Amino acid sequence: MPKEHKKRGRREEKKRKREEEKEEEEEIPSPKRQNSEHEEDEIKIVVDSDRDCQQHSQDTYTGPNELPFYGLLSEDEQEYFKRADSLLELNQFGDTEERNLFIANVYKEANGKELKIANSQSCSRLLERLVLMSSPAQLKALFQKFNGHFLHLVQHRFASHCCETLFRQSAQVVTVELVAPLEDQQREMESGEPYVSMENLFLYTLNELEANLGYLMTDPFASHVLRVLLIVLSGQPLANTATTSLLQSKKKEKVDVTGLSRASDSSLQARTVPGSFQEAVDKVISGTVTGLDTTYVRALATHPVGNPVLQLLVDLDLSKSGRKKAKEADSLFRKLLPDTPPEEGTDSASFINGLLYDPVGSRLLETIIRSAPGKTFKTIYRSLFKEKLGSMARNEIAGFVVIKVLERLSKEDIEEAVTQLCPQVSSLVERSRTTVIKTLIERCAVRGLDTKPIASALKGAYSEEPSTRLSEMLKLSSTGNEGMSKERQLQVEAKDAGKLHGSLLAQAMLDIPGPLRDLISESLLAMDTPILVVVAKDRTATHVLQGSLTCFGQSSTFCRKILQKFLGHIADLALDAVASHVVDAFWTASEGLQFIRERIAEELLGKETALKETFSGRAVWRNWMMDLYKRRKSEWISKTKGAPYKPDLLSKGGPKPQATPKSGIELARERFAAAKAGKSKV
């Protein structure tokens, strides 16, 4: 038998070994996610002290099948959709009719290719912009195209964002359909075609995802889509600041259209939703809890992807009927805290203490503190937080929990908290934990408590010298950010969170008349003019200067002294994009100080040419009504004093002013008075 022909040499031997290893790998089955017959909807999260050790055999959840491949767009199709995307982004259409016609043509070209576009890295943004500008009928048509594929689309890196945008834009359509039928409903009813409401489309989508909610909660791409869907079903505002961090991360790319505002008034308000939506939310919560014990639910609390979904579920579970839900044994709240009450020494207390210093779990603890019933919160506070409030405030993570705790304390508890936290003010300032101090000041103002202890603690924490106290609080440099580009300035300020927190603390102190406001006012008056100019031009510190001039009840003596320091620098401030807002604040601060207001106007008039060459300068010129000052100074003076302008035309030899014709009601009153006088004579 002839021998196999083999080439000699080390390279051929290495090549032969690689081919043999490749054949062996192809014979081994791929460890990808596959369906499980008995545990299809179960979450298998390993809870262990060593999070790096995970069991990959029986403890790994087997989710849905491998994502299907919907095909690729041809080069001509990609070129067309990219060009359409750029046109939609610019939004430079002649009128609304032209834009609607263009969108209809794009939809016509994309017919049958919607799934390919949604999964395309280069063209998925086109679909998002189309959804932002689509009519209700077009949204429904796209919903029906995606129907049956949502389970796979929400797990895709690019298609998941298309689904999220579709849910956001379709939320308002549900509310509109409840009030009045839409045009497409009447059209379809007249033509005999079956009508599908947006409410039913959302319910169909939820039914499609319901069997895999446990897995989708921890999927990195499906998680944010699931959160948006829950917000839509609950009727909560979509653009509220309280839910923004839950719905998306700071790194999310914003796909916008020029001239089209995404945060409309409707998205900032709670929406009216049908009763079936609330039933669907309750079904999702009960389905998530069923079959999972306390250990698995608590594991989600520290899961970086599952934690935001769990926060939202707890908030929705307690927002409607907090007391009743908290007492039910099968509720999500009881799954997390089964002990009643969760006092020191119980398993629930150990769980809370574990969340307190966890960077992920502490966010869930904030939600629990904010949404828990009053009786449960008081028990948690008095048994777990009351005695160690000061040490918690010093911690970088637990400090945010302290803020939520302070927001719910009564007047008596706030007094005790002030006693505990005032000795820690110096340590908090040193660690830049000023957000806790700011919240404490705000709650004292709400409860009507004396703020002198806090003012004394802050005076000792910062410099005793008034001229340097505010500079330390705002972390000012003598030269500011001169010479830096705007992009570099934003980068530097974004990294320095302590500077922003110091500015917010100073603004909170200015809002409360008394010793706290006096600390900031004294510092501003003690500063030299060059330092004040740096403060005015600083993007963060300028808000403190503006607030000191416009806050309610500020004395005119303070405003006069500050304005006099800036005389001679008004035009320089007006030409700066940041400091120009300070010049606008000078108008409010100079009320009752007419001589200073006229000197400021004279400085602006002397730099008229330079001001009109910049955007900020033109804004200051307009806000100060300098055109009126230049042409009719006497009228400007009368207007700034608040008195109606009455030109003296007779003294200037001008024509006599024409009498204003009397109105009908005035003539009727004269006739009635004359008739009454005639009767009295008779």
XYZ file of C-alpha atoms in Angstrom:
682
model
C 0.000 0.000 0.000
C 1.505 3.355 -1.026
C 2.326 5.762 1.785
C 0.644 9.157 2.150
C 2.678 11.901 0.534
C 3.850 14.285 3.265
C 5.982 17.376 3.083
C 8.902 17.658 5.412
C 9.796 20.633 7.572
C 8.648 22.349 10.778
C 6.199 24.693 9.017
C 4.299 21.827 7.419
C 4.169 20.018 10.751
C 2.698 23.082 12.504
C 0.182 23.535 9.691
C -0.887 19.885 9.961
C -1.380 20.236 13.732
C -3.552 23.338 13.318
C -5.774 21.526 10.798
C -6.159 18.550 13.136
C -7.100 20.820 16.061
C -9.641 22.615 13.859
C -11.269 19.302 12.914
C -11.495 18.312 16.575
C -13.160 21.628 17.465
C -15.732 21.160 14.720
C -16.667 17.744 16.144
C -17.265 19.243 19.627
C -20.792 20.759 19.924
C -20.865 24.539 20.351
C -21.733 25.671 23.918
C -24.257 28.268 22.713
C -27.588 29.029 24.336
C -30.178 26.364 23.570
C -33.746 25.725 24.629
C -34.384 23.889 27.866
C -37.472 21.689 28.142
C -38.132 22.032 31.832
C -36.481 25.329 32.840
C -37.223 27.647 29.950
C -38.012 30.760 31.983
C -35.659 30.365 34.931
C -32.827 32.673 35.890
C -29.701 30.856 37.073
C -27.534 33.436 38.801
C -24.733 32.129 40.946
C -24.620 33.813 44.330
C -21.171 33.369 45.811
C -18.671 35.443 47.707
C -16.238 35.027 44.828
C -18.121 36.532 41.862
C -15.437 35.418 39.409
C -16.199 31.746 40.036
C -19.275 30.791 38.007
C -20.611 27.338 37.298
C -20.910 26.961 33.527
C -22.666 23.596 33.502
C -25.962 23.172 35.341
C -26.140 26.741 36.751
C -26.037 28.584 33.405
C -29.417 29.782 32.147
C -30.327 28.540 28.686
C -32.198 31.337 26.945
C -33.781 31.523 23.500
C -32.238 30.079 20.368
C -29.427 31.762 18.490
C -30.497 35.018 16.886
C -31.673 34.545 13.295
C -29.968 36.133 10.312
C -32.315 38.331 8.277
C -29.924 38.971 5.410
C -27.811 41.897 4.250
C -28.681 44.975 2.237
C -27.109 45.344 -1.183
C -24.592 48.101 -1.820
C -27.134 50.147 -3.793
C -29.702 49.806 -1.000
C -27.174 50.820 1.646
C -26.169 53.858 -0.402
C -29.809 54.910 -0.842
C -30.690 54.524 2.844
C -27.526 56.342 3.970
C -28.385 59.272 1.723
C -31.965 59.263 3.033
C -30.643 59.209 6.603
C -28.496 62.295 6.002
C -31.465 64.155 4.470
C -33.702 63.278 7.415
C -31.046 64.360 9.902
C -30.691 67.788 8.254
C -34.487 68.175 7.946
C -34.198 70.912 5.323
C -37.472 70.246 3.528
C -39.516 73.034 2.010
C -42.677 72.307 3.996
C -44.398 69.552 5.935
C -46.036 68.104 2.839
C -42.682 67.655 1.103
C -41.230 65.949 4.173
C -44.214 63.593 4.532
C -43.933 62.650 0.865
C -40.240 61.888 1.270
C -40.899 59.732 4.349
C -43.626 57.833 2.493
C -41.230 57.139 -0.382
C -38.561 55.870 2.019
C -41.089 53.551 3.648
C -42.095 52.330 0.205
C -38.473 51.590 -0.671
C -37.944 49.850 2.692
C -41.014 47.643 2.324
C -39.970 44.068 3.071
C -36.513 45.156 4.220
C -37.423 46.541 7.669
C -35.776 43.675 9.567
C -32.593 43.974 7.507
C -32.435 47.729 8.131
C -33.018 47.315 11.863
C -30.123 44.853 12.125
C -27.797 46.940 9.964
C -25.068 48.872 11.726
C -25.045 51.659 9.142
C -28.783 51.927 8.418
C -30.457 51.300 11.784
C -30.172 55.030 12.569
C -32.323 55.735 9.504
C -35.100 53.614 10.982
C -34.864 55.486 14.276
C -35.175 58.863 12.540
C -38.068 57.551 10.435
C -39.883 56.529 13.603
C -39.323 59.984 15.120
C -41.060 61.612 12.140
C -43.704 58.977 11.352
C -47.468 59.295 11.532
C -49.564 56.962 13.745
C -50.506 54.846 10.717
C -46.853 54.409 9.748
C -45.938 53.494 13.333
C -48.620 50.818 13.356
C -47.429 49.443 10.030
C -43.863 49.151 11.345
C -45.178 47.576 14.552
C -46.903 44.895 12.509
C -43.742 44.298 10.458
C -41.828 43.639 13.679
C -44.590 41.485 15.151
C -43.325 37.969 15.766
C -39.694 39.091 15.682
C -39.545 41.286 18.797
C -37.917 38.557 20.893
C -34.928 38.511 18.551
C -34.886 42.225 17.739
C -34.689 43.410 21.356
C -31.574 41.264 21.874
C -29.763 42.706 18.857
C -27.195 45.431 19.360
C -28.680 47.812 16.780
C -32.290 46.642 16.388
C -32.901 47.049 20.127
C -32.538 50.837 19.778
C -35.076 50.831 16.940
C -37.549 48.969 19.159
C -36.959 51.408 22.012
C -37.607 54.427 19.774
C -40.724 52.751 18.353
C -42.128 52.189 21.860
C -41.410 55.776 22.890
C -43.098 57.348 19.864
C -46.086 55.011 19.985
C -46.842 55.696 23.665
C -48.681 58.949 22.965
C -50.754 57.302 20.223
C -52.319 55.024 22.848
C -53.482 58.036 24.856
C -54.848 59.782 21.767
C -56.822 56.696 20.752
C -58.501 56.636 24.150
C -59.780 60.188 23.709
C -60.896 60.167 20.061
C -60.632 57.737 17.131
C -57.872 58.447 14.638
C -58.331 59.025 10.924
C -56.892 55.631 9.987
C -59.449 53.923 12.252
C -62.358 55.543 10.426
C -60.740 54.838 7.059
C -60.198 51.152 7.827
C -63.684 50.767 9.258
C -65.187 52.265 6.102
C -63.102 50.026 3.845
C -63.964 46.900 5.842
C -60.354 46.145 6.803
C -59.674 44.876 10.328
C -58.617 47.671 12.678
C -55.784 47.079 15.122
C -55.337 49.609 17.908
C -51.971 50.607 19.298
C -53.090 49.206 22.639
C -53.423 45.727 21.142
C -50.067 46.017 19.393
C -48.342 46.705 22.708
C -50.163 43.804 24.360
C -49.181 41.470 21.504
C -45.561 42.523 21.952
C -45.676 41.863 25.681
C -47.200 38.435 25.104
C -44.352 37.642 22.736
C -41.722 38.626 25.316
C -43.505 37.343 28.411
C -42.135 33.798 28.338
C -38.526 35.066 28.352
C -38.737 38.054 30.700
C -36.421 36.415 33.228
C -33.650 36.117 30.665
C -34.297 39.495 29.036
C -33.870 41.282 32.381
C -30.154 40.455 32.346
C -29.559 40.763 28.602
C -27.325 43.802 27.916
C -29.381 44.920 24.892
C -32.908 43.764 25.755
C -32.807 45.172 29.276
C -33.207 48.839 28.278
C -35.999 47.983 25.817
C -37.849 46.111 28.562
C -37.543 49.118 30.864
C -39.006 51.468 28.240
C -41.860 49.035 27.618
C -42.686 48.938 31.336
C -42.668 52.741 31.554
C -45.014 52.958 28.558
C -47.407 50.425 30.059
C -47.407 52.143 33.462
C -48.172 55.606 32.047
C -45.224 57.322 33.760
C -43.454 60.239 32.015
C -40.888 59.079 29.469
C -38.611 62.116 29.758
C -38.751 62.611 33.514
C -35.407 63.123 35.235
C -36.295 60.473 37.804
C -36.597 57.771 35.140
C -33.938 58.900 32.673
C -31.089 57.090 34.452
C -33.203 53.932 34.589
C -34.063 53.942 30.890
C -30.662 54.612 29.365
C -27.022 55.089 30.225
C -25.014 58.279 29.785
C -23.090 56.655 26.927
C -26.190 56.117 24.801
C -25.937 57.706 21.364
C -28.601 60.318 20.722
C -30.215 59.992 17.296
C -31.977 63.308 16.660
C -33.453 65.273 13.798
C -32.531 68.931 13.328
C -35.374 71.167 14.460
C -37.328 68.278 16.010
C -37.542 68.305 19.798
C -37.695 64.848 21.341
C -38.595 65.993 24.881
C -42.092 67.265 24.113
C -44.559 68.405 26.755
C -46.446 65.126 26.468
C -43.354 63.085 27.339
C -42.776 65.176 30.478
C -46.223 64.432 31.901
C -47.973 61.310 33.087
C -50.070 59.683 30.376
C -53.538 58.191 30.475
C -53.307 54.481 29.692
C -56.022 51.812 29.371
C -56.758 49.469 32.246
C -55.335 46.536 30.319
C -51.876 48.131 30.549
C -51.955 48.176 34.354
C -53.090 44.561 34.358
C -50.188 43.756 32.054
C -47.704 45.449 34.418
C -49.083 43.490 37.375
C -48.805 40.313 35.319
C -45.169 41.067 34.495
C -44.322 41.698 38.155
C -46.103 38.564 39.370
C -44.575 36.503 36.564
C -41.097 37.726 37.438
C -41.512 36.850 41.112
C -43.235 33.507 40.634
C -40.816 30.629 40.788
C -37.945 32.700 42.163
C -37.035 32.654 45.826
C -35.464 35.452 47.826
C -31.914 34.352 46.964
C -32.376 34.738 43.217
C -34.254 38.043 43.479
C -31.531 39.456 45.733
C -28.894 38.322 43.251
C -30.484 40.649 40.699
C -29.952 43.543 43.139
C -26.197 43.462 42.514
C -26.383 42.489 38.854
C -25.218 45.478 36.762
C -27.820 44.842 34.019
C -30.672 43.370 36.042
C -30.536 45.988 38.811
C -32.206 48.859 36.835
C -35.072 46.547 35.831
C -35.499 45.441 39.431
C -35.543 49.086 40.545
C -38.309 49.849 38.089
C -40.337 46.789 39.076
C -40.107 47.674 42.787
C -41.106 51.270 42.076
C -44.085 50.212 39.956
C -45.085 47.576 42.492
C -45.233 50.080 45.362
C -46.361 53.238 43.538
C -49.973 52.193 42.976
C -50.849 50.606 46.330
C -47.773 50.687 48.501
C -49.186 49.608 51.846
C -51.242 46.714 50.485
C -48.463 45.453 48.231
C -45.851 45.651 50.968
C -47.943 43.404 53.222
C -48.598 40.689 50.624
C -46.356 37.666 51.061
C -45.970 37.057 47.314
C -45.099 40.651 46.439
C -41.731 41.668 45.035
C -41.072 43.856 48.085
C -41.587 40.878 50.398
C -39.292 38.751 48.254
C -36.519 41.247 48.923
C -37.365 41.962 52.582
C -39.311 38.978 53.958
C -38.861 39.972 57.617
C -41.598 42.108 59.174
C -40.263 44.474 60.394
C -36.686 44.411 59.017
C -34.966 45.143 62.316
C -31.327 44.716 63.324
C -30.256 41.074 63.447
C -32.699 39.834 60.814
C -31.796 38.504 57.384
C -33.399 41.547 55.750
C -31.187 43.864 57.815
C -28.086 41.999 56.646
C -29.255 42.362 53.049
C -29.796 46.121 53.466
C -26.371 46.568 55.051
C -24.851 44.684 52.116
C -26.551 46.960 49.604
C -25.528 50.095 51.492
C -21.909 50.081 50.312
C -22.358 48.280 46.991
C -22.019 50.573 43.936
C -24.817 48.730 42.117
C -27.030 47.550 44.956
C -27.150 50.954 46.654
C -29.294 52.234 43.790
C -31.933 49.619 44.587
C -31.743 50.636 48.259
C -32.434 54.254 47.231
C -35.553 53.065 45.399
C -36.698 51.058 48.428
C -36.241 54.052 50.742
C -38.084 56.366 48.348
C -41.034 54.026 47.680
C -41.403 52.042 50.918
C -44.499 52.651 53.070
C -44.013 55.164 55.873
C -44.181 52.623 58.671
C -41.614 50.362 57.005
C -39.296 53.289 56.309
C -39.407 54.477 59.925
C -38.514 50.992 61.133
C -35.584 50.742 58.732
C -34.333 54.215 59.633
C -34.519 53.893 63.417
C -33.057 50.380 63.559
C -30.390 50.549 60.811
C -29.540 54.138 59.843
C -30.226 56.505 62.728
C -27.143 55.795 64.828
C -24.631 55.629 61.953
C -25.874 58.488 59.775
C -22.596 60.384 60.154
C -20.346 57.499 59.094
C -22.649 56.706 56.180
C -22.478 60.303 54.945
C -18.681 60.149 54.736
C -18.772 57.129 52.440
C -18.692 57.744 48.682
C -21.517 55.274 47.958
C -23.629 55.340 51.132
C -23.785 59.140 50.965
C -26.375 58.927 48.190
C -28.518 56.681 50.375
C -28.268 59.280 53.158
C -29.645 61.893 50.752
C -32.748 59.764 50.112
C -33.131 59.164 53.842
C -32.995 62.900 54.634
C -35.711 63.601 52.064
C -38.196 61.471 54.038
C -37.384 62.469 57.615
C -39.810 64.388 59.814
C -39.008 67.674 61.554
C -37.899 65.973 64.776
C -35.699 63.484 62.924
C -34.139 66.281 60.856
C -33.173 68.082 64.073
C -31.415 64.941 65.296
C -29.755 64.507 61.894
C -28.398 68.071 62.067
C -26.892 67.264 65.455
C -25.187 64.161 64.040
C -24.019 65.610 60.713
C -22.728 69.043 61.809
C -19.589 67.562 63.453
C -18.942 65.701 60.195
C -19.130 68.786 57.941
C -15.356 69.318 57.891
C -14.777 65.694 56.927
C -17.496 65.895 54.251
C -15.964 69.043 52.766
C -12.535 67.432 52.740
C -13.945 64.420 50.865
C -16.087 66.628 48.549
C -19.317 65.052 49.853
C -21.112 68.403 49.779
C -24.291 66.926 48.256
C -25.247 65.621 51.709
C -24.789 69.114 53.210
C -26.818 70.651 50.386
C -29.709 68.219 50.969
C -29.582 68.852 54.717
C -29.841 72.623 54.118
C -32.798 72.183 51.753
C -34.666 69.936 54.185
C -34.071 72.381 57.047
C -35.607 75.116 54.896
C -38.625 72.914 54.103
C -39.156 71.979 57.759
C -38.539 75.544 58.975
C -35.517 74.742 61.177
C -32.709 77.045 62.276
C -29.635 76.820 60.029
C -27.147 78.538 62.353
C -25.435 75.260 63.397
C -24.848 74.377 59.741
C -23.527 77.876 58.998
C -21.079 77.666 61.912
C -19.896 74.227 60.765
C -19.370 75.438 57.193
C -17.504 78.515 58.392
C -15.115 76.282 60.294
C -14.751 73.807 57.418
C -13.738 76.466 54.915
C -11.396 79.384 55.436
C -12.182 81.907 58.137
C -11.122 84.657 55.732
C -14.187 85.755 53.684
C -12.105 86.618 50.611
C -10.859 83.047 50.207
C -13.847 81.120 51.584
C -15.863 81.127 48.373
C -12.760 80.505 46.259
C -12.142 77.291 48.191
C -15.779 76.284 47.876
C -15.806 76.851 44.100
C -12.216 75.640 43.621
C -11.263 78.697 41.607
C -7.909 79.313 39.982
C -6.494 82.821 39.695
C -6.437 82.701 35.899
C -9.509 80.569 35.289
C -9.563 78.633 32.014
C -8.030 81.334 29.861
C -6.313 80.070 26.742
C -8.248 76.786 26.681
C -10.577 75.834 23.882
C -14.250 75.323 24.683
C -13.955 71.575 24.196
C -11.011 71.395 26.591
C -12.849 73.512 29.166
C -15.817 71.146 29.072
C -13.520 68.144 29.499
C -11.778 69.681 32.514
C -15.054 70.686 34.166
C -16.628 67.288 33.533
C -13.830 65.571 35.448
C -14.028 67.988 38.407
C -17.298 66.981 40.046
C -16.271 68.632 43.325
C -16.364 72.054 41.680
C -19.923 71.506 40.483
C -21.043 70.248 43.889
C -19.471 73.274 45.563
C -21.380 75.587 43.236
C -24.654 73.793 43.966
C -23.983 74.053 47.705
C -23.377 77.817 47.425
C -26.588 78.258 45.414
C -28.559 76.319 48.038
C -27.123 78.578 50.740
C -28.200 81.688 48.803
C -31.785 80.466 48.575
C -32.215 80.627 52.361
C -32.163 84.108 53.962
C -30.101 84.209 57.109
C -26.608 83.167 58.184
C -26.056 80.817 55.231
C -26.729 83.552 52.671
C -24.594 85.973 54.646
C -21.580 83.638 54.338
C -21.724 83.778 50.528
C -22.539 87.500 50.387
C -19.615 88.394 52.638
C -17.248 86.347 50.482
C -18.393 88.038 47.277
C -18.028 91.508 48.767
C -14.545 90.694 50.062
C -13.300 89.516 46.667
C -11.245 91.791 44.439
C -12.600 92.806 41.053
C -10.224 90.577 39.004
C -11.365 87.522 40.982
C -15.013 88.500 40.502
C -14.423 88.735 36.742
C -12.985 85.191 36.824
C -16.080 84.029 38.726
C -18.357 85.685 36.164
C -16.598 83.951 33.257
C -16.404 80.521 34.883
C -19.084 78.142 33.573
C -19.752 76.654 37.006
C -19.090 79.525 39.419
C -21.048 82.118 37.430
C -24.356 80.655 38.651
C -23.414 81.594 42.217
C -22.824 85.223 41.230
C -26.057 85.360 39.259
C -27.974 83.776 42.134
C -26.594 86.273 44.654
C -27.942 89.166 42.545
C -31.356 87.726 41.728
C -32.287 85.721 44.862
C -35.468 86.728 46.653
C -35.023 89.291 49.430
C -31.449 90.275 48.584
C -30.580 93.696 50.014
C -30.074 96.641 47.677
C -26.875 97.543 49.566
C -25.245 94.286 48.525
C -26.359 94.721 44.896
C -25.037 98.305 44.798
C -21.614 97.306 46.124
C -21.285 94.351 43.725
C -22.377 96.419 40.706
C -19.882 99.128 41.520
C -17.064 96.556 41.498
C -17.932 95.612 37.904
C -18.144 99.148 36.512
C -15.534 99.480 33.792
C -15.737 95.764 32.887
C -19.325 95.630 31.608
C -18.479 95.485 27.894
C -15.842 92.800 28.475
C -18.402 90.669 30.317
C -21.051 91.226 27.655
C -18.737 89.887 24.941
C -18.155 86.635 26.847
C -20.614 83.791 26.210
C -20.797 82.878 29.910
C -20.430 86.269 31.606
C -23.088 87.844 29.368
C -25.717 86.164 31.555
C -24.254 88.036 34.528
C -24.799 91.324 32.660
C -28.421 90.279 32.131
C -28.679 89.682 35.897
C -27.384 93.236 36.453
C -30.697 94.531 35.095
C -32.632 92.856 37.914
C -30.026 93.764 40.534
C -30.025 97.453 39.552
C -33.731 97.929 40.188
C -34.027 101.084 42.263
C -30.405 102.035 41.462
C -31.073 104.189 38.411
C -27.691 105.937 38.371
C -25.835 102.602 38.210
C -28.186 101.311 35.530
C -27.490 104.360 33.351
C -23.706 103.992 33.810
C -23.923 100.371 32.682
C -25.956 101.451 29.635
C -23.343 104.093 28.777
C -20.587 101.464 28.841
C -22.590 99.223 26.539
C -23.296 102.124 24.174
C -19.575 102.872 23.933
C -18.927 99.319 22.633
C -21.917 99.134 20.288
C -19.926 97.931 17.266
C -18.132 95.165 19.165
C -21.325 94.000 20.861
C -23.271 93.680 17.623
C -20.544 91.493 16.116
C -21.050 88.663 18.641
C -24.094 86.579 19.528
C -23.803 87.161 23.281
C -23.269 90.889 22.736
C -26.405 91.167 20.605
C -28.392 89.342 23.288
C -27.226 91.785 25.977
C -27.946 94.752 23.672
C -31.482 93.489 23.147
C -32.166 92.639 26.799
C -31.009 96.059 27.937
C -33.151 97.805 25.239
C -30.129 99.732 24.042
C -31.756 100.764 20.764
C -34.368 102.627 22.780
C -31.657 104.109 25.017
C -29.713 105.307 21.982
C -32.654 106.989 20.222
C -35.056 108.020 23.017
C -33.200 108.077 26.306
C -35.997 109.799 28.222
C -38.445 107.084 27.231
C -35.880 104.404 28.238
C -35.479 106.049 31.661
C -39.219 106.168 32.213
C -39.578 102.549 31.166
C -36.779 101.343 33.430
C -38.347 103.151 36.375
C -41.623 101.371 35.729
C -43.584 104.583 34.962
C -45.526 104.979 31.707
C -43.781 107.264 29.235
C -45.562 110.587 28.565
C -43.741 112.677 25.930
C -44.058 116.447 26.339
C -44.860 117.391 22.744
C -46.283 120.877 23.468
C -43.070 122.125 25.063
C -41.153 121.052 21.940
C -43.549 122.883 19.621
C -44.873 119.715 18.123
C -48.460 118.968 17.131
C -51.109 118.623 19.794
C -51.776 115.066 20.733
C -55.110 113.753 19.486
C -57.654 112.787 22.113
C -58.187 109.076 22.476
C -61.703 108.139 21.301
C -63.987 106.923 24.069
C -65.102 103.328 24.084
C -68.726 102.239 23.934
C -68.899 101.380 27.618
C -67.562 104.835 28.538
C -70.194 106.570 26.388
C -72.915 104.422 27.950
C -71.730 105.351 31.443
C -71.900 109.061 30.554
C -75.447 108.708 29.241
C -76.485 106.802 32.358
C -74.955 109.464 34.627
C -76.664 112.265 32.700
C -80.048 110.532 32.893
C -79.639 109.927 36.612
C -78.740 113.590 37.177
C -81.854 114.701 35.264
C -84.140 112.529 37.419
C -82.665 113.909 40.619
C -83.430 117.498 39.508
C -87.071 116.595 38.868
